[in-house]
Short mmCIF file of C-alpha atoms and ligand atoms in Angstrom, two decimals:
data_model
loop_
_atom_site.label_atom_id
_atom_site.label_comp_id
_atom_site.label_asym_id
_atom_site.label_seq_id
_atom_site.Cartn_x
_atom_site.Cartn_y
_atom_site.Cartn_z
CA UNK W 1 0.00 0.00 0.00
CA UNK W 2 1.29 3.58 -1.01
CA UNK W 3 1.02 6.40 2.14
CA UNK W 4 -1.58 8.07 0.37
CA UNK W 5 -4.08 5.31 0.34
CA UNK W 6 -4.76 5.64 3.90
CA UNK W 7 -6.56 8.88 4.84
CA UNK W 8 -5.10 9.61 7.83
CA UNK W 9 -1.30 7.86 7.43
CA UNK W 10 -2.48 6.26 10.84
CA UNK W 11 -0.99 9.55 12.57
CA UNK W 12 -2.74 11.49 14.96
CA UNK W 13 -0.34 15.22 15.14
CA UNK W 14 -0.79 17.16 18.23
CA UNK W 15 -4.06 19.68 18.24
CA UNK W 16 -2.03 22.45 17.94
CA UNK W 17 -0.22 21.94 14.41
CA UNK W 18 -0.45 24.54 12.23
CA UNK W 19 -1.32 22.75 8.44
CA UNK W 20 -0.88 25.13 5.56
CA UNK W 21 -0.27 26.10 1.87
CA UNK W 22 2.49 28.53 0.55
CA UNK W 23 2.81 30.44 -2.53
CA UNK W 24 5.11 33.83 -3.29
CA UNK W 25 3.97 37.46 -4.42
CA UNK W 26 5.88 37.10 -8.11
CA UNK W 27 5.02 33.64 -8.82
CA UNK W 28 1.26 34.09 -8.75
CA UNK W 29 0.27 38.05 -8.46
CA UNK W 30 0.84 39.38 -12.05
CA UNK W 31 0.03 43.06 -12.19
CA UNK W 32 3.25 43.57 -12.94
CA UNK W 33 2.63 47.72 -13.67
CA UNK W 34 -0.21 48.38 -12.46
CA UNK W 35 -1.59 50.37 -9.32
CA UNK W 36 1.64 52.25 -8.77
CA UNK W 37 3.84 49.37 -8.32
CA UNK W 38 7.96 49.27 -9.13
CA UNK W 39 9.66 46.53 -10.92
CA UNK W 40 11.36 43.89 -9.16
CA UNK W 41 14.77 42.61 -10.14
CA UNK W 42 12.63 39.59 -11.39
CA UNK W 43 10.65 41.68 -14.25
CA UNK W 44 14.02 42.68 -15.46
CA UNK W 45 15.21 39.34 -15.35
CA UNK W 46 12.51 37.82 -16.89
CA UNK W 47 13.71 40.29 -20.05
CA UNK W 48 16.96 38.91 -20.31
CA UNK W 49 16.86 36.24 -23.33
CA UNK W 50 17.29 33.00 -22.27
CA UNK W 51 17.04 33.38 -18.75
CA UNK W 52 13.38 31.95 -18.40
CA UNK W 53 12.80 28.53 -19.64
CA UNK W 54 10.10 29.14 -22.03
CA UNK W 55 10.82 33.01 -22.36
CA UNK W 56 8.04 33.76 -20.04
CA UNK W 57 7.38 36.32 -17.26
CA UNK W 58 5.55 37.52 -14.11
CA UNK W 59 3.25 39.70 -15.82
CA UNK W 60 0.09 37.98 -15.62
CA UNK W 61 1.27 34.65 -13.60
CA UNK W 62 -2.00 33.48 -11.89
CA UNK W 63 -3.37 36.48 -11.88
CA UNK W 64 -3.94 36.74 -8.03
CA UNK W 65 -3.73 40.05 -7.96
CA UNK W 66 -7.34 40.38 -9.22
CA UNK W 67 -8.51 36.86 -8.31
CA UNK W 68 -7.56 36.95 -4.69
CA UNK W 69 -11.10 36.41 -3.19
CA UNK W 70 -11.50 33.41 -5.45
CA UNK W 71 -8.21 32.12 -4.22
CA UNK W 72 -8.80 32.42 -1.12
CA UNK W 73 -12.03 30.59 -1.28
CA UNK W 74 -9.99 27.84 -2.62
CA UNK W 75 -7.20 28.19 0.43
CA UNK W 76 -10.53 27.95 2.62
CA UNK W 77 -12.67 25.15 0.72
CA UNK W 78 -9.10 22.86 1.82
CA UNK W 79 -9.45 23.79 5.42
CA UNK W 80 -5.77 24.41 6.02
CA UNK W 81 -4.83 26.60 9.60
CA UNK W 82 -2.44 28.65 7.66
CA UNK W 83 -1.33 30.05 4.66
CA UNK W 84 2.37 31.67 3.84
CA UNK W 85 2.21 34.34 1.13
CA UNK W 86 4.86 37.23 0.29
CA UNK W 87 4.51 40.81 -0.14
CA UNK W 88 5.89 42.27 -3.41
CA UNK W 89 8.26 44.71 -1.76
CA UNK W 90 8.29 47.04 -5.15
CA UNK W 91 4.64 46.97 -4.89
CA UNK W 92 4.35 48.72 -1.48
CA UNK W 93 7.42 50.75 -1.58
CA UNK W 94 7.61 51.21 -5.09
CA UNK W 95 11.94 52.37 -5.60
CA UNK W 96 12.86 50.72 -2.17
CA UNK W 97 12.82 53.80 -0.43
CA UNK W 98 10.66 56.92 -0.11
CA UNK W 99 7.56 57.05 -0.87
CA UNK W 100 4.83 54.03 -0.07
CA UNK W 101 2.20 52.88 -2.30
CA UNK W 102 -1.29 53.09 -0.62
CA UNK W 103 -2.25 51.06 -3.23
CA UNK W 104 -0.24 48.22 -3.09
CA UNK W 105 -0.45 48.21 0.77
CA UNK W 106 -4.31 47.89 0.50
CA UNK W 107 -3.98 44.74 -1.61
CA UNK W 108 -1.66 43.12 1.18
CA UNK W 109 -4.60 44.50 3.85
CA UNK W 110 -7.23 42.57 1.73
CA UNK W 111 -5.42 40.09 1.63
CA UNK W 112 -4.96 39.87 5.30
CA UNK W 113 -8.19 40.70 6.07
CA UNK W 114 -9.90 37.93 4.07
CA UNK W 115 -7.90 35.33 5.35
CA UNK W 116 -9.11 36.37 8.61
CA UNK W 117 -12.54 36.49 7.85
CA UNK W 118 -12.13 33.15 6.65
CA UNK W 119 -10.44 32.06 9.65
CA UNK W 120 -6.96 31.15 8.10
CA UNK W 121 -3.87 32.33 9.74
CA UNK W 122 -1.44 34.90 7.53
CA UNK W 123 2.08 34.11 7.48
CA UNK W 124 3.95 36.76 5.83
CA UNK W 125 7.19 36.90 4.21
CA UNK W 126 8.74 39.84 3.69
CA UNK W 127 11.04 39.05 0.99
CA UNK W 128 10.65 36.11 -1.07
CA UNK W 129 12.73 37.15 -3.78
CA UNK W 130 11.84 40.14 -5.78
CA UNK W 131 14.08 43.27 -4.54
CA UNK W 132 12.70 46.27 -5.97
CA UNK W 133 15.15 47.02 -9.20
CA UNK W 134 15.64 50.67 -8.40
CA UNK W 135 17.90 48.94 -5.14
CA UNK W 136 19.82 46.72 -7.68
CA UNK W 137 20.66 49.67 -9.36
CA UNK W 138 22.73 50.84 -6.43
CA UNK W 139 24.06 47.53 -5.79
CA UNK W 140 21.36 45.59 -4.42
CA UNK W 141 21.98 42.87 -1.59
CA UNK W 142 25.49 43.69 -1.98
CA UNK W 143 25.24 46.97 -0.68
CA UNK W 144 25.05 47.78 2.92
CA UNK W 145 22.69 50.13 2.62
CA UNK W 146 20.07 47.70 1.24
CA UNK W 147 19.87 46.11 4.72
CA UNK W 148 18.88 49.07 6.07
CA UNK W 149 15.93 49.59 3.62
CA UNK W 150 14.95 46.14 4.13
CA UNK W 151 14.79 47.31 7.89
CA UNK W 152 12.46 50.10 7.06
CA UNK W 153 10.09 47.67 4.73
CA UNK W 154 9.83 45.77 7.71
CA UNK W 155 9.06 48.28 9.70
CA UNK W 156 6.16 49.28 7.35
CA UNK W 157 5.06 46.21 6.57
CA UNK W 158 4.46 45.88 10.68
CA UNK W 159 2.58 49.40 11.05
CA UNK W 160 -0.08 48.05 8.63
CA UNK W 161 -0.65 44.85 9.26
CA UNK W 162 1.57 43.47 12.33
CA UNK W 163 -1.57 43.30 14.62
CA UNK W 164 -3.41 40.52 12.08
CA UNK W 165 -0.60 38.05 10.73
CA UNK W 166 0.23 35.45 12.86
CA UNK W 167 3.91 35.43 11.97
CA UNK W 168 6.32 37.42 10.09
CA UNK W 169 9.27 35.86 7.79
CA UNK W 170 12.27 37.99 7.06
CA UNK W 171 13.25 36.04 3.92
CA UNK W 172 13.02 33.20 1.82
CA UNK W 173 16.08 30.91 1.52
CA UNK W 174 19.19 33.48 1.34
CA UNK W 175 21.06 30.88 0.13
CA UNK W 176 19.43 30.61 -3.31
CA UNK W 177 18.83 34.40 -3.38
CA UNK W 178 23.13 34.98 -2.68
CA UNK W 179 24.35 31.69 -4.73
CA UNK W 180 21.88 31.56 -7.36
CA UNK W 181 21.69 35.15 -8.20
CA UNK W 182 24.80 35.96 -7.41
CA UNK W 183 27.54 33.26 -8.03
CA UNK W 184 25.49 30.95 -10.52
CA UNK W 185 23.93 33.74 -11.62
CA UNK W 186 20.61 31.55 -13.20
CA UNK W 187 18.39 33.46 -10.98
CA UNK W 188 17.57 37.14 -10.34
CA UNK W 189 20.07 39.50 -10.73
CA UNK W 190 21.83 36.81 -12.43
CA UNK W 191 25.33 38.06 -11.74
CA UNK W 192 28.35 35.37 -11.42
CA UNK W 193 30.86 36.45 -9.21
CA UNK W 194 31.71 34.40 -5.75
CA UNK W 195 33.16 37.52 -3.55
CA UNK W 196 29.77 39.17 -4.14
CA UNK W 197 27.75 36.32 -3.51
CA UNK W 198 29.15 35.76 -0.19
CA UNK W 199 28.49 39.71 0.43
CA UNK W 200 25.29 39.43 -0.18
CA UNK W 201 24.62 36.07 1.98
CA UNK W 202 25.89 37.91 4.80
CA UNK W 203 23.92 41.20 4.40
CA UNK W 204 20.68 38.69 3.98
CA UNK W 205 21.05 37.50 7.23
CA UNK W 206 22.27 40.98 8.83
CA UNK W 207 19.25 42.54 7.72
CA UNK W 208 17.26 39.70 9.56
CA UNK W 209 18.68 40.71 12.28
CA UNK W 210 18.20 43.94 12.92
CA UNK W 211 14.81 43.55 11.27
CA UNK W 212 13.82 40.81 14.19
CA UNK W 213 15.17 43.81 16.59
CA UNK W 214 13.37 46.93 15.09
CA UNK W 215 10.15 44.95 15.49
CA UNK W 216 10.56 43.65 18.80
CA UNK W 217 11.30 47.35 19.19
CA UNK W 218 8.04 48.52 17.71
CA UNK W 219 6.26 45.54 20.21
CA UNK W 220 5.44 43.53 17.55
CA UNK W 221 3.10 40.40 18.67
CA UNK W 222 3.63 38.08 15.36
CA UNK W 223 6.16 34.89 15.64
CA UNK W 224 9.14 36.25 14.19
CA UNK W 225 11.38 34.06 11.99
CA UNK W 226 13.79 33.06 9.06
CA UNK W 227 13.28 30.30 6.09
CA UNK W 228 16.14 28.19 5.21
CA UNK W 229 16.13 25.83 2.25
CA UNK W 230 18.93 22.61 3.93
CA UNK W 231 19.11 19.45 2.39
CA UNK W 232 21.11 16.39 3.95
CA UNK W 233 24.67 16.56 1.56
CA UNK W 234 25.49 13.28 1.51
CA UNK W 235 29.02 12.17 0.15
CA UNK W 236 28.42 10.17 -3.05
CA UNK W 237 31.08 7.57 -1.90
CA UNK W 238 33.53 7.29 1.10
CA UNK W 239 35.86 8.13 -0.95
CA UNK W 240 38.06 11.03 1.26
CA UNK W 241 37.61 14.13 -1.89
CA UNK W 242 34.07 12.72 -1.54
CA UNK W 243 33.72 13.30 1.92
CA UNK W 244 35.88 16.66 2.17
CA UNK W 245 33.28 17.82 -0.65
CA UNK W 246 30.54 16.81 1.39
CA UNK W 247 31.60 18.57 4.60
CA UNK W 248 32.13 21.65 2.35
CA UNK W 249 28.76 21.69 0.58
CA UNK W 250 27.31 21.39 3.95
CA UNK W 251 29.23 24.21 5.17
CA UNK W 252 28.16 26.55 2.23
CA UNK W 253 24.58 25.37 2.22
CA UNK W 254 23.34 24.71 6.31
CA UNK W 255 26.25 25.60 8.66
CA UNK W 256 26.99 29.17 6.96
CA UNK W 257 23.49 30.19 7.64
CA UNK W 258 22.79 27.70 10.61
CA UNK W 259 25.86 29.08 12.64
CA UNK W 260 25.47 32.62 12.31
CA UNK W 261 21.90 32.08 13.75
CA UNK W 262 22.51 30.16 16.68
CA UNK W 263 26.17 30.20 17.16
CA UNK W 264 27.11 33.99 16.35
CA UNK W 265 29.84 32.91 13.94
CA UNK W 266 30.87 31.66 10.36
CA UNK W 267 32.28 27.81 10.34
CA UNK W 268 35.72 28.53 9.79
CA UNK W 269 36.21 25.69 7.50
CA UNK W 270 34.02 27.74 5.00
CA UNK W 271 35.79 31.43 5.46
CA UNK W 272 39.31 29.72 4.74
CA UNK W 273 37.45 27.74 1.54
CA UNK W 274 36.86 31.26 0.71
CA UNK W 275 40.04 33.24 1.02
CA UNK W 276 39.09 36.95 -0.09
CA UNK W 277 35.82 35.67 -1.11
CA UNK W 278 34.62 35.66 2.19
CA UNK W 279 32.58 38.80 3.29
CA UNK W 280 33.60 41.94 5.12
CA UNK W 281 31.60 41.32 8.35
CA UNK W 282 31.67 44.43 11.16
CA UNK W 283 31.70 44.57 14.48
CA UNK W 284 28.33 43.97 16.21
CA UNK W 285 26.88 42.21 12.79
CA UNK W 286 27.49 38.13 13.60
CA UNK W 287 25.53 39.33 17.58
CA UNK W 288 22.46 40.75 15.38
CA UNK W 289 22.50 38.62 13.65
CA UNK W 290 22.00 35.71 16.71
CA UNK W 291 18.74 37.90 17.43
CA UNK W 292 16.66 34.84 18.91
CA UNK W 293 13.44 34.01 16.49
CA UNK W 294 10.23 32.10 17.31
CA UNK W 295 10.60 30.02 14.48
CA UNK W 296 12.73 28.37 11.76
CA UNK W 297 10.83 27.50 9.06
CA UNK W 298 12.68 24.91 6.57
CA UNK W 299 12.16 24.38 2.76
CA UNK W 300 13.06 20.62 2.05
CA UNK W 301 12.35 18.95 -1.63
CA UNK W 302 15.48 16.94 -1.95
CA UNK W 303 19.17 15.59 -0.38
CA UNK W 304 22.15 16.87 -2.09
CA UNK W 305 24.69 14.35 -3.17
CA UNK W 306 28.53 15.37 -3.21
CA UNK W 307 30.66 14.14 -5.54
CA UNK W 308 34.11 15.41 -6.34
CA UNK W 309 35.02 13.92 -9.41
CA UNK W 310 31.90 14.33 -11.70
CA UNK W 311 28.58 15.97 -11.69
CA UNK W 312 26.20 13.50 -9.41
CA UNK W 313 24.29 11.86 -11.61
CA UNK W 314 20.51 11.52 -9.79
CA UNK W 315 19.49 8.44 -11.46
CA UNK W 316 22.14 6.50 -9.48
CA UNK W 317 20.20 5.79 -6.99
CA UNK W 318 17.60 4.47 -8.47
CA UNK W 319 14.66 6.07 -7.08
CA UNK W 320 12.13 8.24 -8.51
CA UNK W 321 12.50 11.74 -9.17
CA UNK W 322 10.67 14.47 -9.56
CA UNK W 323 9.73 16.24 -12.65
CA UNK W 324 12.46 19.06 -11.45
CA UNK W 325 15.08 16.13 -11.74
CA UNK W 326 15.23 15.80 -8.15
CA UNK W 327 15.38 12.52 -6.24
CA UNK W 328 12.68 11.73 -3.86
CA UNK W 329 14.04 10.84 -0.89
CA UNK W 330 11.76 11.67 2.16
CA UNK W 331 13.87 10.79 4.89
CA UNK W 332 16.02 13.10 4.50
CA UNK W 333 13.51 15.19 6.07
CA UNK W 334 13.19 13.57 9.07
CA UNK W 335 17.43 12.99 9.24
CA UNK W 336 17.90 16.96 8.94
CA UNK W 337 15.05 17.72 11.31
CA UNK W 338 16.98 15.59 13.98
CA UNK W 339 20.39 16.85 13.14
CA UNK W 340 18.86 20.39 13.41
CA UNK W 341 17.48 19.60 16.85
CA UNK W 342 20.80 18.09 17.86
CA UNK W 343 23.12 20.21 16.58
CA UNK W 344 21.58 23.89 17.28
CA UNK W 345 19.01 25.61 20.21
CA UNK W 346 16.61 26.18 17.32
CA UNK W 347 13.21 27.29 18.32
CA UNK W 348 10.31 25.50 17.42
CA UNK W 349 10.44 25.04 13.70
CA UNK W 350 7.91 24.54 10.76
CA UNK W 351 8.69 22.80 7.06
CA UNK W 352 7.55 25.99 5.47
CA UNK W 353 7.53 24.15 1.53
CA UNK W 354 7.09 20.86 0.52
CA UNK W 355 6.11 19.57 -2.46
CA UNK W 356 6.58 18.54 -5.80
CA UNK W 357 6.39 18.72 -9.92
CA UNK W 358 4.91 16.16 -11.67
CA UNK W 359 3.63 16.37 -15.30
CA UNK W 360 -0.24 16.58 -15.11
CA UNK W 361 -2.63 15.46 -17.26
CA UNK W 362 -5.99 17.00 -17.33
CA UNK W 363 -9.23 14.50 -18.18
CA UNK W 364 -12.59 15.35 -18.20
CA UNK W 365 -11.53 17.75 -15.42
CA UNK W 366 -9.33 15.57 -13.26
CA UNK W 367 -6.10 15.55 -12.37
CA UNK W 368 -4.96 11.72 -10.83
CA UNK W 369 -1.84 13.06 -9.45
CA UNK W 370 -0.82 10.28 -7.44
CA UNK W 371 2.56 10.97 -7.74
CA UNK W 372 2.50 14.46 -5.58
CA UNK W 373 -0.01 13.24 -3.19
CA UNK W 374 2.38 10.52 -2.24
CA UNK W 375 4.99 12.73 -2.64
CA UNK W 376 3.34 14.98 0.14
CA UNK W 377 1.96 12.26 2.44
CA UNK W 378 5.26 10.82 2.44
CA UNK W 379 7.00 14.02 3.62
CA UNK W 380 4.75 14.04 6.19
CA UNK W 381 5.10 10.75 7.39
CA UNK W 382 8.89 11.90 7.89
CA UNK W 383 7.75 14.97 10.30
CA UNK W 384 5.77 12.59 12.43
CA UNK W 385 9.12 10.44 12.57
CA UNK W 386 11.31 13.55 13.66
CA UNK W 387 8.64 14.45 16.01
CA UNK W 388 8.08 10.87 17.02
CA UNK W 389 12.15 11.09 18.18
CA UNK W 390 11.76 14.64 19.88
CA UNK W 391 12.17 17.12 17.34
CA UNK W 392 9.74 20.16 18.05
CA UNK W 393 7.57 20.70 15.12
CA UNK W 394 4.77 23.57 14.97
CA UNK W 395 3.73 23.57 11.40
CA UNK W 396 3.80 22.14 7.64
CA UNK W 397 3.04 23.71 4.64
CA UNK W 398 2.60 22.10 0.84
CA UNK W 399 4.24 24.00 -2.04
CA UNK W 400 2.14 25.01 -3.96
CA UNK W 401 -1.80 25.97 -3.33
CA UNK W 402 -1.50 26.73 -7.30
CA UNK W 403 0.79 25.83 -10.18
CA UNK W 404 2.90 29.08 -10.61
CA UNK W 405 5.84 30.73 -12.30
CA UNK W 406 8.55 28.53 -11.20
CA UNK W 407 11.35 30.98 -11.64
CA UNK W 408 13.85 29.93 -14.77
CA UNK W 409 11.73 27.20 -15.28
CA UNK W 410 9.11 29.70 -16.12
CA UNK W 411 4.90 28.17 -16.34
CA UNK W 412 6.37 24.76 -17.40
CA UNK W 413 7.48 23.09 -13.97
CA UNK W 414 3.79 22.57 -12.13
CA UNK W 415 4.04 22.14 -8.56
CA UNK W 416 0.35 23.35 -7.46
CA UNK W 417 -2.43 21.09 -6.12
CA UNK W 418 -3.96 23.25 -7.51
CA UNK W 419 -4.04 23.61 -11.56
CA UNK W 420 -4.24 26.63 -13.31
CA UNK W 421 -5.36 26.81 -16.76
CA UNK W 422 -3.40 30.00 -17.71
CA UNK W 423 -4.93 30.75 -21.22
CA UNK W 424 -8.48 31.30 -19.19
CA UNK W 425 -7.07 31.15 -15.34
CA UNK W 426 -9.85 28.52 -14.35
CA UNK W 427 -8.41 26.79 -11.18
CA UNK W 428 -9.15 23.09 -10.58
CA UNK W 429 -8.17 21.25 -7.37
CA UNK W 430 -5.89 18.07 -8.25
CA UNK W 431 -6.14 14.82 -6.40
CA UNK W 432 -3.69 15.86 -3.90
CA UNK W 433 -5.64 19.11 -2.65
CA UNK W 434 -8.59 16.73 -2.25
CA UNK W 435 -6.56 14.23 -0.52
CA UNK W 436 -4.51 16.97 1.74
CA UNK W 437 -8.24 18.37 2.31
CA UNK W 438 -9.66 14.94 3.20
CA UNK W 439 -6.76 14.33 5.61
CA UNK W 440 -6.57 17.10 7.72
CA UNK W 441 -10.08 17.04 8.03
CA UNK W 442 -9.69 13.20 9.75
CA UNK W 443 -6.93 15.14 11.26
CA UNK W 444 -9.06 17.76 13.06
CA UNK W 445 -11.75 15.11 14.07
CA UNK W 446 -9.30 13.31 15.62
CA UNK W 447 -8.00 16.54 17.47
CA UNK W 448 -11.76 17.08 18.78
CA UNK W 449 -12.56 13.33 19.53
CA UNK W 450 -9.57 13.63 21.70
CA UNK W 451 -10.95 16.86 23.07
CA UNK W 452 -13.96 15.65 24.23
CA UNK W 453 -12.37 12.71 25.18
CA UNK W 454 -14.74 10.70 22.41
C1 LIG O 1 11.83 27.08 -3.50
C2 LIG O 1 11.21 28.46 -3.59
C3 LIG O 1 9.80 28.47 -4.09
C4 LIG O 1 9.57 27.44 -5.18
C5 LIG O 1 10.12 26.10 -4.79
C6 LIG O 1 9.90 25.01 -5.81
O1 LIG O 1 13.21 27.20 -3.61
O2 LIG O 1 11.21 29.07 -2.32
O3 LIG O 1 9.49 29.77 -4.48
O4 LIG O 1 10.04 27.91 -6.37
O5 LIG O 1 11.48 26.19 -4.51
#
């Protein structure tokens, strides 16, 4: 029998377990120009030829922008606690700096607002991704003075709406946002240059910092946290370049981020890798940035697999991957979440994305996507374990409620359970968002059978 057969995975999760679904401002909002808002260093990427997939762009995406209420109908109709969404940053503060856009900011209140109404907590990340272009202009990430924008954005984003979300995220995996855009360069601002890459890692997690302080300042009531994306690097042999790459990769990808939070300090193994690639860090920076948070919220879709020699080729394990070319390997999850809990005071922490891409196929208005509800009940299975051997757990949250713009992979890479028909923007609920639906459903009868002590 496959997980997903069984409703309820025969797991009962504690009452209060926060379920959710996640999506990002670019990948679904669209309104690219309109109402006042700036462009993002994504709408400028999105220009550069060859950088998207299938030469797409944000400008429409799912259209949420206008469609909101109807989305979050759908969030509702799947009777999830939670849901994690971003605010465009250009769209509210249109340059970066200076002036605000009332407009923009009422579409975030709306937002807010009807997920209340509809009794579905808003968790809110301040910056998944798309830096307002006017800042890249000056330098971007790399520059100091970025962090202290981000700082005010914060701040702004807490005077409107900080007494209705239930938590606040400073960013969304720094590590893809400094390597990817800045030493790979195959995301957003696409730039391919190590020193600055490493900059801009460490002015990421500054400005989380002294964000989490200015709104403790400002007596802000939401959880206050951080999103990581860590995978398990496992050596592809015990070979010892094997294993030295391994201990590197998981220097670059968990400890350089993991340390600074809950050890004040860079693993020095990385900063010699470095040499005068590693950042200029001043005094006072690696203590902010230790600021204690509420949560840690962890994206997980994959290990990594070191090799030294060659590329690692995923097929070599044999088991199934994605249709992102990623190996499915679901306890990984559950090995990181321990080594997390053993290795670091981390607060309580959530898996903030999960999910997966699978080719679709859409009959007579179905979608049998077996493969991504396993995908997802197996992931889940793997919290239970973690929790099951002490690891504190508060939440879990599927990426994606809808099939988005998936970055360079543009519209073609589906990971929503929900699909969206993009010529006419019809959503239909797959399999899986039936089957997540169905389950936390047994999942909250279960909660109030135990309540009443049924
Ligand atoms: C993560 C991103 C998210 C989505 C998934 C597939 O790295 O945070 O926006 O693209 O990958």
């Amino acid at each position: 029998m496959t997980a997903f057969e069984s409703t309820d995975l025969g797991l009962q999760f504690p009452p209060d377990f926060i379920w959710g679904v996640a999506t990002s401002s670019f990948q679904i909002e669209g309104a690219a120009v309109e109402d006042g808002k700036g462009r993002s260093i994504w709408d400028s990427f999105c220009r550069v030829p060859d950088a998207i997939a299938d030469q797409s762009d944000g400008d429409i995406a799912c259209d949420h922008y206008h469609r909101w209420a109807e989305d979050l109908n759908l969030i509702a109709s799947l009777g999830v606690d939670a849901y994690r969404f971003s605010v465009s940053w250009p769209r509210v503060r249109p340059t970066g700096a200076g002036r605000w856009n009332e407009k923009g900011l009422d579409f975030y209140e709306r937002l807010v607002d009807g997920l209340l109404v509809r009794g579905v907590k808003p968790y809110l990340t301040l910056n998944h991704w798309d830096l307002p272009d006017e800042l890249q202009s000056s330098g971007g990430w790399a520059n100091r003075d970025t962090v202290h924008r981000f700082v005010e954005y914060a701040l702004g984003m807490h005077d409107r709406l900080g007494d209705r979300v239930a938590a606040i995220t400073t960013h969304n995996e720094p590590w893809v946002m400094a390597m990817l855009g800045h030493e790979t360069g195959v995301f957003a601002p696409g730039l391919k240059d190590r020193a600055i890459a490493m900059q801009v890692a460490h002015h990421l997690m500054l400005s989380h910092g002294l964000a989490l302080q200015a709104l403790r300042a400002q007596g802000c009531k939401a959880k206050l946290g951080i999103v990581l994306n860590l995978s398990p690097v496992h050596p592809a042999t015990d070979a010892p370049a094997d294993l030295a790459k391994a201990q590197l990769e998981d220097g670059r990808l968990l400890r350089w981020y993991m340390d600074p939070l809950f050890k004040s300090a860079y693993p020095q193994d990385v900063i010699e890798f470095l040499g005068l690639d590693a950042p200029r860090i001043e005094v006072g920076d690696l203590q902010a940035i230790a600021t204690p948070m509420d949560f840690l919220g962890i994206n997980y879709y994959s290990r990594s697999v070191a090799s030294a020699a060659e590329p690692w080729d995923v097929h070599r394990s044999g088991r199934e991957v994605t249709d992102m070319g990623w190996e499915i390997y679901p306890e990984g999850l559950t090995e990181l979440l321990l080594r997390l809990h053993q290795d670091y005071p981390v607060p309580p922490l959530y898996v903030t994305e999960n999910g997966g891409a699978f080719k679709d196929q859409l009959i007579n208005g179905r979608i049998r996507d077996t493969q991504r509800t396993d995908y997802i009940a197996r992931h889940i299975v793997a919290v239970a374990e973690a929790m099951r051997q002490g690891v504190r757990m508060e939440g879990y949250m599927v990426w994606s409620l809808l099939d988005n713009f998936e970055w360079a992979s543009g519209y073609e890479k589906r990971f929503g359970i929900v699909h969206v028909d993009y010529a006419s923007q019809l959503r239909t609920p797959k399999d899986s968002a039936l089957w997540y639906r169905d389950f936390l459903q047994r999942q909250r009868a279960q909660r109030d059978a135990a309540a009443t002590g049924a």
